[in-house]
């Protein structure tokens, strides 16, 4: 069954739409006036870097200005956030914000260089990114149960890598240690790329990493995916069980990636960036690539993202307290 709007109603809608766009035009036209930078708090090759570089070309088309990805690794993303806050709050410098920087670090770092809730404005959540529990292909374990048994026979011998102290990957490893009663050593790096390199070489035994940056090595036989740290299996990896169903119940440290701007950025600018990013991740080729890489496209409004951040921070705060995770 189909229906058609009355011609007079169509005229009213068209006039109202034109009026709204006309009122917003001056503010929208003022941005962008120069290239836009997306600052990533981790080294090239990590999941946040890959997502940023995936959307940047199409985002540039929508904004009518080039979009440059700028990597500023270190301190769990705090160096990148500080760089964004040091730039003029005009929307030309954006932060690829993450779970670690906004939801985890405030509970672990005593002297944060900024206040995530007061100094950063949410633009849009781009995607959810569940972790994979990955081991070097040479490690003689094929599932979580075998990993737990192997580690318990070798207390203090196994190590796990992360992209930095206080990041989601670090916390996921600490959660596994706590819930499974394991004695493993954490090795922190300045980014996922360097951490993954040592896992691939066998210098480090395992890592929690997002599928977007690890699946090529899984499919190439260099890494073994033991489980996914998510409430449900990934469509792209239906044969890989969740950590919970593998004997560690309630283990689902799902992380996310999004865009944030500095406090003081004009609302019209934030809305413009949000609209263009949502358009990009809704493009079939982009959405398909995200899903293939084990990500769940979101594209929330600034208000929705703000509400999500409040709930996410509360969740991770509970996890950190229960697991008694601290940073030295």
PDB file of C-alpha atoms in Angstrom:
ATOM      1  CA  UNK A   1       0.000   0.000   0.000  1.00  0.00           C
ATOM      2  CA  UNK A   2       1.333   3.446  -0.909  1.00  0.00           C
ATOM      3  CA  UNK A   3       0.269   7.001  -0.196  1.00  0.00           C
ATOM      4  CA  UNK A   4       1.020  10.471  -1.507  1.00  0.00           C
ATOM      5  CA  UNK A   5       1.185  13.720   0.394  1.00  0.00           C
ATOM      6  CA  UNK A   6      -1.242  16.475  -0.569  1.00  0.00           C
ATOM      7  CA  UNK A   7       0.457  19.018  -2.935  1.00  0.00           C
ATOM      8  CA  UNK A   8      -0.328  21.888  -0.546  1.00  0.00           C
ATOM      9  CA  UNK A   9       1.304  20.010   2.338  1.00  0.00           C
ATOM     10  CA  UNK A  10       4.350  19.385   0.186  1.00  0.00           C
ATOM     11  CA  UNK A  11       4.578  23.116  -0.499  1.00  0.00           C
ATOM     12  CA  UNK A  12       4.418  23.896   3.223  1.00  0.00           C
ATOM     13  CA  UNK A  13       7.127  21.338   4.014  1.00  0.00           C
ATOM     14  CA  UNK A  14       9.364  22.664   1.243  1.00  0.00           C
ATOM     15  CA  UNK A  15       8.974  26.245   2.441  1.00  0.00           C
ATOM     16  CA  UNK A  16       9.683  25.304   6.045  1.00  0.00           C
ATOM     17  CA  UNK A  17      12.738  23.303   5.042  1.00  0.00           C
ATOM     18  CA  UNK A  18      14.085  26.175   2.950  1.00  0.00           C
ATOM     19  CA  UNK A  19      13.567  28.568   5.848  1.00  0.00           C
ATOM     20  CA  UNK A  20      15.399  26.307   8.253  1.00  0.00           C
ATOM     21  CA  UNK A  21      18.327  25.823   5.911  1.00  0.00           C
ATOM     22  CA  UNK A  22      18.421  29.528   5.189  1.00  0.00           C
ATOM     23  CA  UNK A  23      18.612  30.349   8.891  1.00  0.00           C
ATOM     24  CA  UNK A  24      21.393  27.845   9.428  1.00  0.00           C
ATOM     25  CA  UNK A  25      23.344  28.740   6.303  1.00  0.00           C
ATOM     26  CA  UNK A  26      25.547  31.537   7.675  1.00  0.00           C
ATOM     27  CA  UNK A  27      26.799  29.398  10.579  1.00  0.00           C
ATOM     28  CA  UNK A  28      27.264  26.309   8.415  1.00  0.00           C
ATOM     29  CA  UNK A  29      29.042  28.208   5.645  1.00  0.00           C
ATOM     30  CA  UNK A  30      31.602  29.519   8.153  1.00  0.00           C
ATOM     31  CA  UNK A  31      32.938  25.995   8.674  1.00  0.00           C
ATOM     32  CA  UNK A  32      35.253  24.629   7.521  1.00  0.00           C
ATOM     33  CA  UNK A  33      37.539  27.365   6.259  1.00  0.00           C
ATOM     34  CA  UNK A  34      40.713  25.252   6.213  1.00  0.00           C
ATOM     35  CA  UNK A  35      41.797  21.584   6.412  1.00  0.00           C
ATOM     36  CA  UNK A  36      40.366  19.565   9.290  1.00  0.00           C
ATOM     37  CA  UNK A  37      42.620  17.440  11.505  1.00  0.00           C
ATOM     38  CA  UNK A  38      41.490  14.272  13.254  1.00  0.00           C
ATOM     39  CA  UNK A  39      43.984  13.558  16.029  1.00  0.00           C
ATOM     40  CA  UNK A  40      44.399   9.875  16.933  1.00  0.00           C
ATOM     41  CA  UNK A  41      45.938   9.041  20.302  1.00  0.00           C
ATOM     42  CA  UNK A  42      47.608   5.864  19.095  1.00  0.00           C
ATOM     43  CA  UNK A  43      50.207   4.886  16.521  1.00  0.00           C
ATOM     44  CA  UNK A  44      49.359   3.986  12.897  1.00  0.00           C
ATOM     45  CA  UNK A  45      47.950   0.496  12.420  1.00  0.00           C
ATOM     46  CA  UNK A  46      45.650   0.452  15.422  1.00  0.00           C
ATOM     47  CA  UNK A  47      41.877   0.196  15.186  1.00  0.00           C
ATOM     48  CA  UNK A  48      41.204   3.881  15.900  1.00  0.00           C
ATOM     49  CA  UNK A  49      43.735   4.887  13.274  1.00  0.00           C
ATOM     50  CA  UNK A  50      42.199   2.511  10.723  1.00  0.00           C
ATOM     51  CA  UNK A  51      38.666   3.824  11.321  1.00  0.00           C
ATOM     52  CA  UNK A  52      39.857   7.439  11.131  1.00  0.00           C
ATOM     53  CA  UNK A  53      41.607   6.815   7.816  1.00  0.00           C
ATOM     54  CA  UNK A  54      38.583   4.919   6.491  1.00  0.00           C
ATOM     55  CA  UNK A  55      36.172   7.820   7.002  1.00  0.00           C
ATOM     56  CA  UNK A  56      38.576  10.726   6.317  1.00  0.00           C
ATOM     57  CA  UNK A  57      38.409  10.749   2.480  1.00  0.00           C
ATOM     58  CA  UNK A  58      34.593  10.664   2.341  1.00  0.00           C
ATOM     59  CA  UNK A  59      34.329  13.153   5.176  1.00  0.00           C
ATOM     60  CA  UNK A  60      36.576  15.491   3.211  1.00  0.00           C
ATOM     61  CA  UNK A  61      34.188  15.277   0.258  1.00  0.00           C
ATOM     62  CA  UNK A  62      31.243  16.184   2.464  1.00  0.00           C
ATOM     63  CA  UNK A  63      32.997  19.061   4.203  1.00  0.00           C
ATOM     64  CA  UNK A  64      34.647  20.438   1.077  1.00  0.00           C
ATOM     65  CA  UNK A  65      38.060  20.555   2.775  1.00  0.00           C
ATOM     66  CA  UNK A  66      40.837  18.026   3.161  1.00  0.00           C
ATOM     67  CA  UNK A  67      40.750  15.892   6.321  1.00  0.00           C
ATOM     68  CA  UNK A  68      44.131  14.890   7.751  1.00  0.00           C
ATOM     69  CA  UNK A  69      44.707  12.088  10.269  1.00  0.00           C
ATOM     70  CA  UNK A  70      47.351  13.123  12.812  1.00  0.00           C
ATOM     71  CA  UNK A  71      48.774  10.433  15.130  1.00  0.00           C
ATOM     72  CA  UNK A  72      49.828  11.590  18.625  1.00  0.00           C
ATOM     73  CA  UNK A  73      50.433   8.352  20.566  1.00  0.00           C
ATOM     74  CA  UNK A  74      51.103   8.077  24.283  1.00  0.00           C
ATOM     75  CA  UNK A  75      49.558   8.265  27.762  1.00  0.00           C
ATOM     76  CA  UNK A  76      46.486   6.267  26.762  1.00  0.00           C
ATOM     77  CA  UNK A  77      45.259   8.991  24.422  1.00  0.00           C
ATOM     78  CA  UNK A  78      45.817  11.900  26.815  1.00  0.00           C
ATOM     79  CA  UNK A  79      48.558  13.416  24.639  1.00  0.00           C
ATOM     80  CA  UNK A  80      46.165  13.533  21.690  1.00  0.00           C
ATOM     81  CA  UNK A  81      43.365  15.006  23.799  1.00  0.00           C
ATOM     82  CA  UNK A  82      45.712  17.692  25.139  1.00  0.00           C
ATOM     83  CA  UNK A  83      46.705  18.579  21.563  1.00  0.00           C
ATOM     84  CA  UNK A  84      43.051  19.046  20.629  1.00  0.00           C
ATOM     85  CA  UNK A  85      42.429  21.236  23.660  1.00  0.00           C
ATOM     86  CA  UNK A  86      45.482  23.358  22.825  1.00  0.00           C
ATOM     87  CA  UNK A  87      44.071  24.164  19.362  1.00  0.00           C
ATOM     88  CA  UNK A  88      41.399  26.824  18.696  1.00  0.00           C
ATOM     89  CA  UNK A  89      37.917  25.420  19.511  1.00  0.00           C
ATOM     90  CA  UNK A  90      36.555  25.944  16.019  1.00  0.00           C
ATOM     91  CA  UNK A  91      36.032  22.352  14.850  1.00  0.00           C
ATOM     92  CA  UNK A  92      39.113  22.233  12.633  1.00  0.00           C
ATOM     93  CA  UNK A  93      40.869  19.983  15.174  1.00  0.00           C
ATOM     94  CA  UNK A  94      38.904  16.930  16.312  1.00  0.00           C
ATOM     95  CA  UNK A  95      39.735  14.027  18.613  1.00  0.00           C
ATOM     96  CA  UNK A  96      39.246  10.388  17.751  1.00  0.00           C
ATOM     97  CA  UNK A  97      37.952   9.707  21.268  1.00  0.00           C
ATOM     98  CA  UNK A  98      37.951   6.233  22.769  1.00  0.00           C
ATOM     99  CA  UNK A  99      36.770   4.194  25.724  1.00  0.00           C
ATOM    100  CA  UNK A 100      40.181   4.345  27.369  1.00  0.00           C
ATOM    101  CA  UNK A 101      40.583   8.098  27.201  1.00  0.00           C
ATOM    102  CA  UNK A 102      37.073   9.135  28.261  1.00  0.00           C
ATOM    103  CA  UNK A 103      35.630   6.260  30.301  1.00  0.00           C
ATOM    104  CA  UNK A 104      38.640   4.492  31.854  1.00  0.00           C
ATOM    105  CA  UNK A 105      41.478   6.950  32.378  1.00  0.00           C
ATOM    106  CA  UNK A 106      39.560   9.211  34.811  1.00  0.00           C
ATOM    107  CA  UNK A 107      39.431   6.290  37.279  1.00  0.00           C
ATOM    108  CA  UNK A 108      43.090   5.329  36.891  1.00  0.00           C
ATOM    109  CA  UNK A 109      45.033   8.553  36.413  1.00  0.00           C
ATOM    110  CA  UNK A 110      45.256  10.677  39.557  1.00  0.00           C
ATOM    111  CA  UNK A 111      46.152  13.910  37.784  1.00  0.00           C
ATOM    112  CA  UNK A 112      44.347  13.975  34.450  1.00  0.00           C
ATOM    113  CA  UNK A 113      45.584  16.839  32.248  1.00  0.00           C
ATOM    114  CA  UNK A 114      41.965  17.628  31.395  1.00  0.00           C
ATOM    115  CA  UNK A 115      38.404  16.847  32.471  1.00  0.00           C
ATOM    116  CA  UNK A 116      36.737  14.642  29.816  1.00  0.00           C
ATOM    117  CA  UNK A 117      33.251  15.720  30.868  1.00  0.00           C
ATOM    118  CA  UNK A 118      33.943  19.453  31.009  1.00  0.00           C
ATOM    119  CA  UNK A 119      36.660  20.007  28.395  1.00  0.00           C
ATOM    120  CA  UNK A 120      35.462  17.783  25.543  1.00  0.00           C
ATOM    121  CA  UNK A 121      32.189  17.884  23.638  1.00  0.00           C
ATOM    122  CA  UNK A 122      30.716  14.682  22.148  1.00  0.00           C
ATOM    123  CA  UNK A 123      30.144  14.830  18.395  1.00  0.00           C
ATOM    124  CA  UNK A 124      29.162  11.280  17.451  1.00  0.00           C
ATOM    125  CA  UNK A 125      29.879   7.698  18.394  1.00  0.00           C
ATOM    126  CA  UNK A 126      31.187   6.074  15.220  1.00  0.00           C
ATOM    127  CA  UNK A 127      31.182   2.392  16.142  1.00  0.00           C
ATOM    128  CA  UNK A 128      31.268  -0.217  18.878  1.00  0.00           C
ATOM    129  CA  UNK A 129      34.443  -2.298  18.821  1.00  0.00           C
ATOM    130  CA  UNK A 130      34.488  -5.591  20.759  1.00  0.00           C
ATOM    131  CA  UNK A 131      37.880  -7.086  21.562  1.00  0.00           C
ATOM    132  CA  UNK A 132      39.258 -10.377  20.318  1.00  0.00           C
ATOM    133  CA  UNK A 133      41.403 -12.454  22.674  1.00  0.00           C
ATOM    134  CA  UNK A 134      44.381 -13.245  20.460  1.00  0.00           C
ATOM    135  CA  UNK A 135      47.480 -15.369  20.968  1.00  0.00           C
ATOM    136  CA  UNK A 136      50.596 -15.910  18.907  1.00  0.00           C
ATOM    137  CA  UNK A 137      49.997 -18.854  16.566  1.00  0.00           C
ATOM    138  CA  UNK A 138      52.957 -20.656  18.140  1.00  0.00           C
ATOM    139  CA  UNK A 139      51.415 -20.726  21.615  1.00  0.00           C
ATOM    140  CA  UNK A 140      50.090 -24.299  22.183  1.00  0.00           C
ATOM    141  CA  UNK A 141      46.537 -23.326  23.116  1.00  0.00           C
ATOM    142  CA  UNK A 142      43.422 -23.434  20.947  1.00  0.00           C
ATOM    143  CA  UNK A 143      40.730 -22.104  23.263  1.00  0.00           C
ATOM    144  CA  UNK A 144      40.244 -20.105  26.448  1.00  0.00           C
ATOM    145  CA  UNK A 145      40.138 -23.178  28.686  1.00  0.00           C
ATOM    146  CA  UNK A 146      43.516 -24.334  27.363  1.00  0.00           C
ATOM    147  CA  UNK A 147      44.960 -20.833  27.783  1.00  0.00           C
ATOM    148  CA  UNK A 148      43.822 -20.684  31.413  1.00  0.00           C
ATOM    149  CA  UNK A 149      45.279 -24.127  32.148  1.00  0.00           C
ATOM    150  CA  UNK A 150      48.532 -23.272  30.369  1.00  0.00           C
ATOM    151  CA  UNK A 151      48.919 -19.992  32.257  1.00  0.00           C
ATOM    152  CA  UNK A 152      48.163 -21.519  35.658  1.00  0.00           C
ATOM    153  CA  UNK A 153      50.957 -24.043  35.164  1.00  0.00           C
ATOM    154  CA  UNK A 154      53.363 -21.190  34.385  1.00  0.00           C
ATOM    155  CA  UNK A 155      52.634 -18.363  36.851  1.00  0.00           C
ATOM    156  CA  UNK A 156      54.359 -15.135  35.853  1.00  0.00           C
ATOM    157  CA  UNK A 157      55.714 -16.544  32.589  1.00  0.00           C
ATOM    158  CA  UNK A 158      52.981 -15.445  30.174  1.00  0.00           C
ATOM    159  CA  UNK A 159      52.755 -11.778  29.216  1.00  0.00           C
ATOM    160  CA  UNK A 160      50.125  -9.745  27.430  1.00  0.00           C
ATOM    161  CA  UNK A 161      50.523  -6.596  25.360  1.00  0.00           C
ATOM    162  CA  UNK A 162      48.428  -3.460  25.190  1.00  0.00           C
ATOM    163  CA  UNK A 163      48.630  -0.102  23.448  1.00  0.00           C
ATOM    164  CA  UNK A 164      49.375   1.609  26.758  1.00  0.00           C
ATOM    165  CA  UNK A 165      48.703   1.716  30.477  1.00  0.00           C
ATOM    166  CA  UNK A 166      45.056   2.344  31.237  1.00  0.00           C
ATOM    167  CA  UNK A 167      43.797   1.524  27.753  1.00  0.00           C
ATOM    168  CA  UNK A 168      40.894  -0.816  27.111  1.00  0.00           C
ATOM    169  CA  UNK A 169      43.237  -3.600  26.027  1.00  0.00           C
ATOM    170  CA  UNK A 170      45.203  -3.301  29.259  1.00  0.00           C
ATOM    171  CA  UNK A 171      42.052  -3.336  31.371  1.00  0.00           C
ATOM    172  CA  UNK A 172      40.648  -6.311  29.457  1.00  0.00           C
ATOM    173  CA  UNK A 173      43.828  -8.252  30.261  1.00  0.00           C
ATOM    174  CA  UNK A 174      43.620  -7.282  33.918  1.00  0.00           C
ATOM    175  CA  UNK A 175      39.975  -8.367  33.948  1.00  0.00           C
ATOM    176  CA  UNK A 176      40.938 -11.770  32.546  1.00  0.00           C
ATOM    177  CA  UNK A 177      43.648 -12.134  35.185  1.00  0.00           C
ATOM    178  CA  UNK A 178      41.185 -11.278  37.935  1.00  0.00           C
ATOM    179  CA  UNK A 179      38.240 -13.366  36.755  1.00  0.00           C
ATOM    180  CA  UNK A 180      40.281 -16.444  35.742  1.00  0.00           C
ATOM    181  CA  UNK A 181      42.807 -16.214  38.582  1.00  0.00           C
ATOM    182  CA  UNK A 182      45.859 -15.867  36.334  1.00  0.00           C
ATOM    183  CA  UNK A 183      49.337 -14.492  37.014  1.00  0.00           C
ATOM    184  CA  UNK A 184      50.414 -12.733  33.803  1.00  0.00           C
ATOM    185  CA  UNK A 185      52.702  -9.765  33.146  1.00  0.00           C
ATOM    186  CA  UNK A 186      51.413  -6.662  31.374  1.00  0.00           C
ATOM    187  CA  UNK A 187      53.666  -5.092  28.725  1.00  0.00           C
ATOM    188  CA  UNK A 188      52.604  -1.567  27.730  1.00  0.00           C
ATOM    189  CA  UNK A 189      53.422  -0.028  24.357  1.00  0.00           C
ATOM    190  CA  UNK A 190      52.799   3.391  22.828  1.00  0.00           C
ATOM    191  CA  UNK A 191      50.362   2.042  20.288  1.00  0.00           C
ATOM    192  CA  UNK A 192      48.647  -1.046  18.930  1.00  0.00           C
ATOM    193  CA  UNK A 193      51.002  -1.319  15.952  1.00  0.00           C
ATOM    194  CA  UNK A 194      54.142  -1.839  18.032  1.00  0.00           C
ATOM    195  CA  UNK A 195      52.315  -4.050  20.534  1.00  0.00           C
ATOM    196  CA  UNK A 196      50.997  -6.258  17.755  1.00  0.00           C
ATOM    197  CA  UNK A 197      54.457  -6.520  16.186  1.00  0.00           C
ATOM    198  CA  UNK A 198      55.827  -8.142  19.349  1.00  0.00           C
ATOM    199  CA  UNK A 199      52.860 -10.496  19.630  1.00  0.00           C
ATOM    200  CA  UNK A 200      53.410 -11.574  16.032  1.00  0.00           C
ATOM    201  CA  UNK A 201      57.115 -12.150  16.668  1.00  0.00           C
ATOM    202  CA  UNK A 202      56.367 -14.219  19.773  1.00  0.00           C
ATOM    203  CA  UNK A 203      58.042 -11.867  22.241  1.00  0.00           C
ATOM    204  CA  UNK A 204      54.619 -11.380  23.864  1.00  0.00           C
ATOM    205  CA  UNK A 205      52.107 -14.199  24.253  1.00  0.00           C
ATOM    206  CA  UNK A 206      48.722 -12.553  23.827  1.00  0.00           C
ATOM    207  CA  UNK A 207      46.770  -9.356  23.297  1.00  0.00           C
ATOM    208  CA  UNK A 208      43.219  -8.036  23.382  1.00  0.00           C
ATOM    209  CA  UNK A 209      42.667  -6.130  20.157  1.00  0.00           C
ATOM    210  CA  UNK A 210      39.786  -4.967  17.994  1.00  0.00           C
ATOM    211  CA  UNK A 211      39.071  -7.098  14.907  1.00  0.00           C
ATOM    212  CA  UNK A 212      39.632  -4.157  12.543  1.00  0.00           C
ATOM    213  CA  UNK A 213      43.387  -4.264  13.135  1.00  0.00           C
ATOM    214  CA  UNK A 214      43.863  -7.956  13.904  1.00  0.00           C
ATOM    215  CA  UNK A 215      41.685  -9.952  11.491  1.00  0.00           C
ATOM    216  CA  UNK A 216      44.212  -9.857   8.618  1.00  0.00           C
ATOM    217  CA  UNK A 217      46.745 -11.622  10.858  1.00  0.00           C
ATOM    218  CA  UNK A 218      44.111 -14.089  12.084  1.00  0.00           C
ATOM    219  CA  UNK A 219      43.117 -14.960   8.542  1.00  0.00           C
ATOM    220  CA  UNK A 220      46.799 -15.175   7.588  1.00  0.00           C
ATOM    221  CA  UNK A 221      47.462 -17.738  10.318  1.00  0.00           C
ATOM    222  CA  UNK A 222      49.851 -15.539  12.310  1.00  0.00           C
ATOM    223  CA  UNK A 223      47.439 -15.064  15.207  1.00  0.00           C
ATOM    224  CA  UNK A 224      44.857 -17.372  16.754  1.00  0.00           C
ATOM    225  CA  UNK A 225      41.538 -15.859  17.863  1.00  0.00           C
ATOM    226  CA  UNK A 226      40.479 -17.744  20.988  1.00  0.00           C
ATOM    227  CA  UNK A 227      37.356 -15.751  21.787  1.00  0.00           C
ATOM    228  CA  UNK A 228      35.519 -12.460  21.359  1.00  0.00           C
ATOM    229  CA  UNK A 229      34.979 -10.250  24.411  1.00  0.00           C
ATOM    230  CA  UNK A 230      31.385  -9.435  23.589  1.00  0.00           C
ATOM    231  CA  UNK A 231      27.897 -10.539  24.706  1.00  0.00           C
ATOM    232  CA  UNK A 232      27.439 -12.261  21.334  1.00  0.00           C
ATOM    233  CA  UNK A 233      29.543 -13.738  18.549  1.00  0.00           C
ATOM    234  CA  UNK A 234      30.641 -11.594  15.643  1.00  0.00           C
ATOM    235  CA  UNK A 235      28.870 -12.148  12.286  1.00  0.00           C
ATOM    236  CA  UNK A 236      32.247 -12.119  10.555  1.00  0.00           C
ATOM    237  CA  UNK A 237      33.644 -14.772  12.923  1.00  0.00           C
ATOM    238  CA  UNK A 238      30.722 -17.099  13.705  1.00  0.00           C
ATOM    239  CA  UNK A 239      33.025 -19.943  14.786  1.00  0.00           C
ATOM    240  CA  UNK A 240      34.822 -17.870  17.419  1.00  0.00           C
ATOM    241  CA  UNK A 241      33.028 -18.190  20.786  1.00  0.00           C
ATOM    242  CA  UNK A 242      32.614 -15.414  23.332  1.00  0.00           C
ATOM    243  CA  UNK A 243      34.862 -15.332  26.398  1.00  0.00           C
ATOM    244  CA  UNK A 244      31.768 -15.776  28.565  1.00  0.00           C
ATOM    245  CA  UNK A 245      30.662 -18.984  26.872  1.00  0.00           C
ATOM    246  CA  UNK A 246      34.272 -20.215  27.051  1.00  0.00           C
ATOM    247  CA  UNK A 247      34.229 -20.408  30.837  1.00  0.00           C
ATOM    248  CA  UNK A 248      34.708 -16.810  32.020  1.00  0.00           C
ATOM    249  CA  UNK A 249      31.117 -15.551  32.476  1.00  0.00           C
ATOM    250  CA  UNK A 250      30.251 -11.862  32.410  1.00  0.00           C
ATOM    251  CA  UNK A 251      33.365 -10.897  30.476  1.00  0.00           C
ATOM    252  CA  UNK A 252      32.332  -8.310  27.855  1.00  0.00           C
ATOM    253  CA  UNK A 253      34.592  -5.211  27.861  1.00  0.00           C
ATOM    254  CA  UNK A 254      33.168  -3.835  24.600  1.00  0.00           C
ATOM    255  CA  UNK A 255      34.897  -0.622  23.572  1.00  0.00           C
ATOM    256  CA  UNK A 256      33.949   2.082  21.104  1.00  0.00           C
ATOM    257  CA  UNK A 257      35.358   4.868  18.973  1.00  0.00           C
ATOM    258  CA  UNK A 258      33.921   8.291  18.196  1.00  0.00           C
ATOM    259  CA  UNK A 259      34.631  11.951  17.521  1.00  0.00           C
ATOM    260  CA  UNK A 260      34.908  14.702  20.126  1.00  0.00           C
ATOM    261  CA  UNK A 261      35.627  18.423  19.909  1.00  0.00           C
ATOM    262  CA  UNK A 262      37.069  20.953  22.330  1.00  0.00           C
ATOM    263  CA  UNK A 263      34.800  22.867  24.690  1.00  0.00           C
ATOM    264  CA  UNK A 264      33.736  26.112  23.065  1.00  0.00           C
ATOM    265  CA  UNK A 265      33.288  24.655  19.590  1.00  0.00           C
ATOM    266  CA  UNK A 266      30.148  26.249  18.068  1.00  0.00           C
ATOM    267  CA  UNK A 267      27.070  23.974  18.197  1.00  0.00           C
ATOM    268  CA  UNK A 268      26.440  24.528  14.476  1.00  0.00           C
ATOM    269  CA  UNK A 269      29.935  23.250  13.715  1.00  0.00           C
ATOM    270  CA  UNK A 270      29.450  20.149  15.854  1.00  0.00           C
ATOM    271  CA  UNK A 271      26.119  19.454  14.171  1.00  0.00           C
ATOM    272  CA  UNK A 272      27.707  19.870  10.729  1.00  0.00           C
ATOM    273  CA  UNK A 273      30.508  17.408  11.512  1.00  0.00           C
ATOM    274  CA  UNK A 274      28.049  14.950  13.040  1.00  0.00           C
ATOM    275  CA  UNK A 275      25.780  15.040   9.979  1.00  0.00           C
ATOM    276  CA  UNK A 276      28.674  14.460   7.610  1.00  0.00           C
ATOM    277  CA  UNK A 277      30.135  11.596   9.650  1.00  0.00           C
ATOM    278  CA  UNK A 278      26.739   9.879   9.852  1.00  0.00           C
ATOM    279  CA  UNK A 279      26.415  10.177   6.082  1.00  0.00           C
ATOM    280  CA  UNK A 280      29.831   8.583   5.646  1.00  0.00           C
ATOM    281  CA  UNK A 281      29.268   5.579   7.920  1.00  0.00           C
ATOM    282  CA  UNK A 282      25.855   5.009   6.303  1.00  0.00           C
ATOM    283  CA  UNK A 283      27.458   4.649   2.854  1.00  0.00           C
ATOM    284  CA  UNK A 284      27.130   0.973   1.842  1.00  0.00           C
ATOM    285  CA  UNK A 285      30.831   0.524   1.114  1.00  0.00           C
ATOM    286  CA  UNK A 286      31.870   2.107   4.421  1.00  0.00           C
ATOM    287  CA  UNK A 287      29.223   0.319   6.520  1.00  0.00           C
ATOM    288  CA  UNK A 288      30.112  -3.003   4.902  1.00  0.00           C
ATOM    289  CA  UNK A 289      33.803  -2.472   5.589  1.00  0.00           C
ATOM    290  CA  UNK A 290      33.117  -1.664   9.250  1.00  0.00           C
ATOM    291  CA  UNK A 291      30.978  -4.784   9.704  1.00  0.00           C
ATOM    292  CA  UNK A 292      33.550  -6.963   7.924  1.00  0.00           C
ATOM    293  CA  UNK A 293      36.161  -5.644  10.322  1.00  0.00           C
ATOM    294  CA  UNK A 294      34.073  -6.673  13.317  1.00  0.00           C
ATOM    295  CA  UNK A 295      32.711  -3.225  14.146  1.00  0.00           C
ATOM    296  CA  UNK A 296      29.131  -2.116  14.736  1.00  0.00           C
ATOM    297  CA  UNK A 297      28.365   1.250  13.038  1.00  0.00           C
ATOM    298  CA  UNK A 298      26.477   3.656  15.317  1.00  0.00           C
ATOM    299  CA  UNK A 299      26.321   7.301  14.174  1.00  0.00           C
ATOM    300  CA  UNK A 300      24.640   8.829  17.227  1.00  0.00           C
ATOM    301  CA  UNK A 301      23.649  12.454  17.773  1.00  0.00           C
ATOM    302  CA  UNK A 302      25.730  14.581  20.187  1.00  0.00           C
ATOM    303  CA  UNK A 303      22.991  14.216  22.833  1.00  0.00           C
ATOM    304  CA  UNK A 304      22.795  10.451  22.405  1.00  0.00           C
ATOM    305  CA  UNK A 305      26.571  10.201  22.580  1.00  0.00           C
ATOM    306  CA  UNK A 306      26.597  12.280  25.778  1.00  0.00           C
ATOM    307  CA  UNK A 307      24.084   9.932  27.441  1.00  0.00           C
ATOM    308  CA  UNK A 308      26.037   6.901  26.264  1.00  0.00           C
ATOM    309  CA  UNK A 309      29.265   8.305  27.708  1.00  0.00           C
ATOM    310  CA  UNK A 310      27.676   8.786  31.127  1.00  0.00           C
ATOM    311  CA  UNK A 311      26.493   5.162  31.229  1.00  0.00           C
ATOM    312  CA  UNK A 312      29.765   3.841  29.802  1.00  0.00           C
ATOM    313  CA  UNK A 313      31.881   5.661  32.380  1.00  0.00           C
ATOM    314  CA  UNK A 314      29.726   4.247  35.178  1.00  0.00           C
ATOM    315  CA  UNK A 315      30.138   0.719  33.773  1.00  0.00           C
ATOM    316  CA  UNK A 316      33.914   0.917  33.523  1.00  0.00           C
ATOM    317  CA  UNK A 317      34.194   2.504  36.955  1.00  0.00           C
ATOM    318  CA  UNK A 318      32.423  -0.525  38.420  1.00  0.00           C
ATOM    319  CA  UNK A 319      34.671  -2.907  36.477  1.00  0.00           C
ATOM    320  CA  UNK A 320      37.833  -1.139  37.636  1.00  0.00           C
ATOM    321  CA  UNK A 321      36.788  -1.191  41.278  1.00  0.00           C
ATOM    322  CA  UNK A 322      35.718  -4.854  41.152  1.00  0.00           C
ATOM    323  CA  UNK A 323      38.947  -5.915  39.428  1.00  0.00           C
ATOM    324  CA  UNK A 324      41.017  -3.669  41.763  1.00  0.00           C
ATOM    325  CA  UNK A 325      42.950  -2.262  38.816  1.00  0.00           C
ATOM    326  CA  UNK A 326      45.451   0.498  39.581  1.00  0.00           C
ATOM    327  CA  UNK A 327      48.206   2.250  37.684  1.00  0.00           C
ATOM    328  CA  UNK A 328      51.619   2.771  39.234  1.00  0.00           C
TER     329      UNK A 328
END
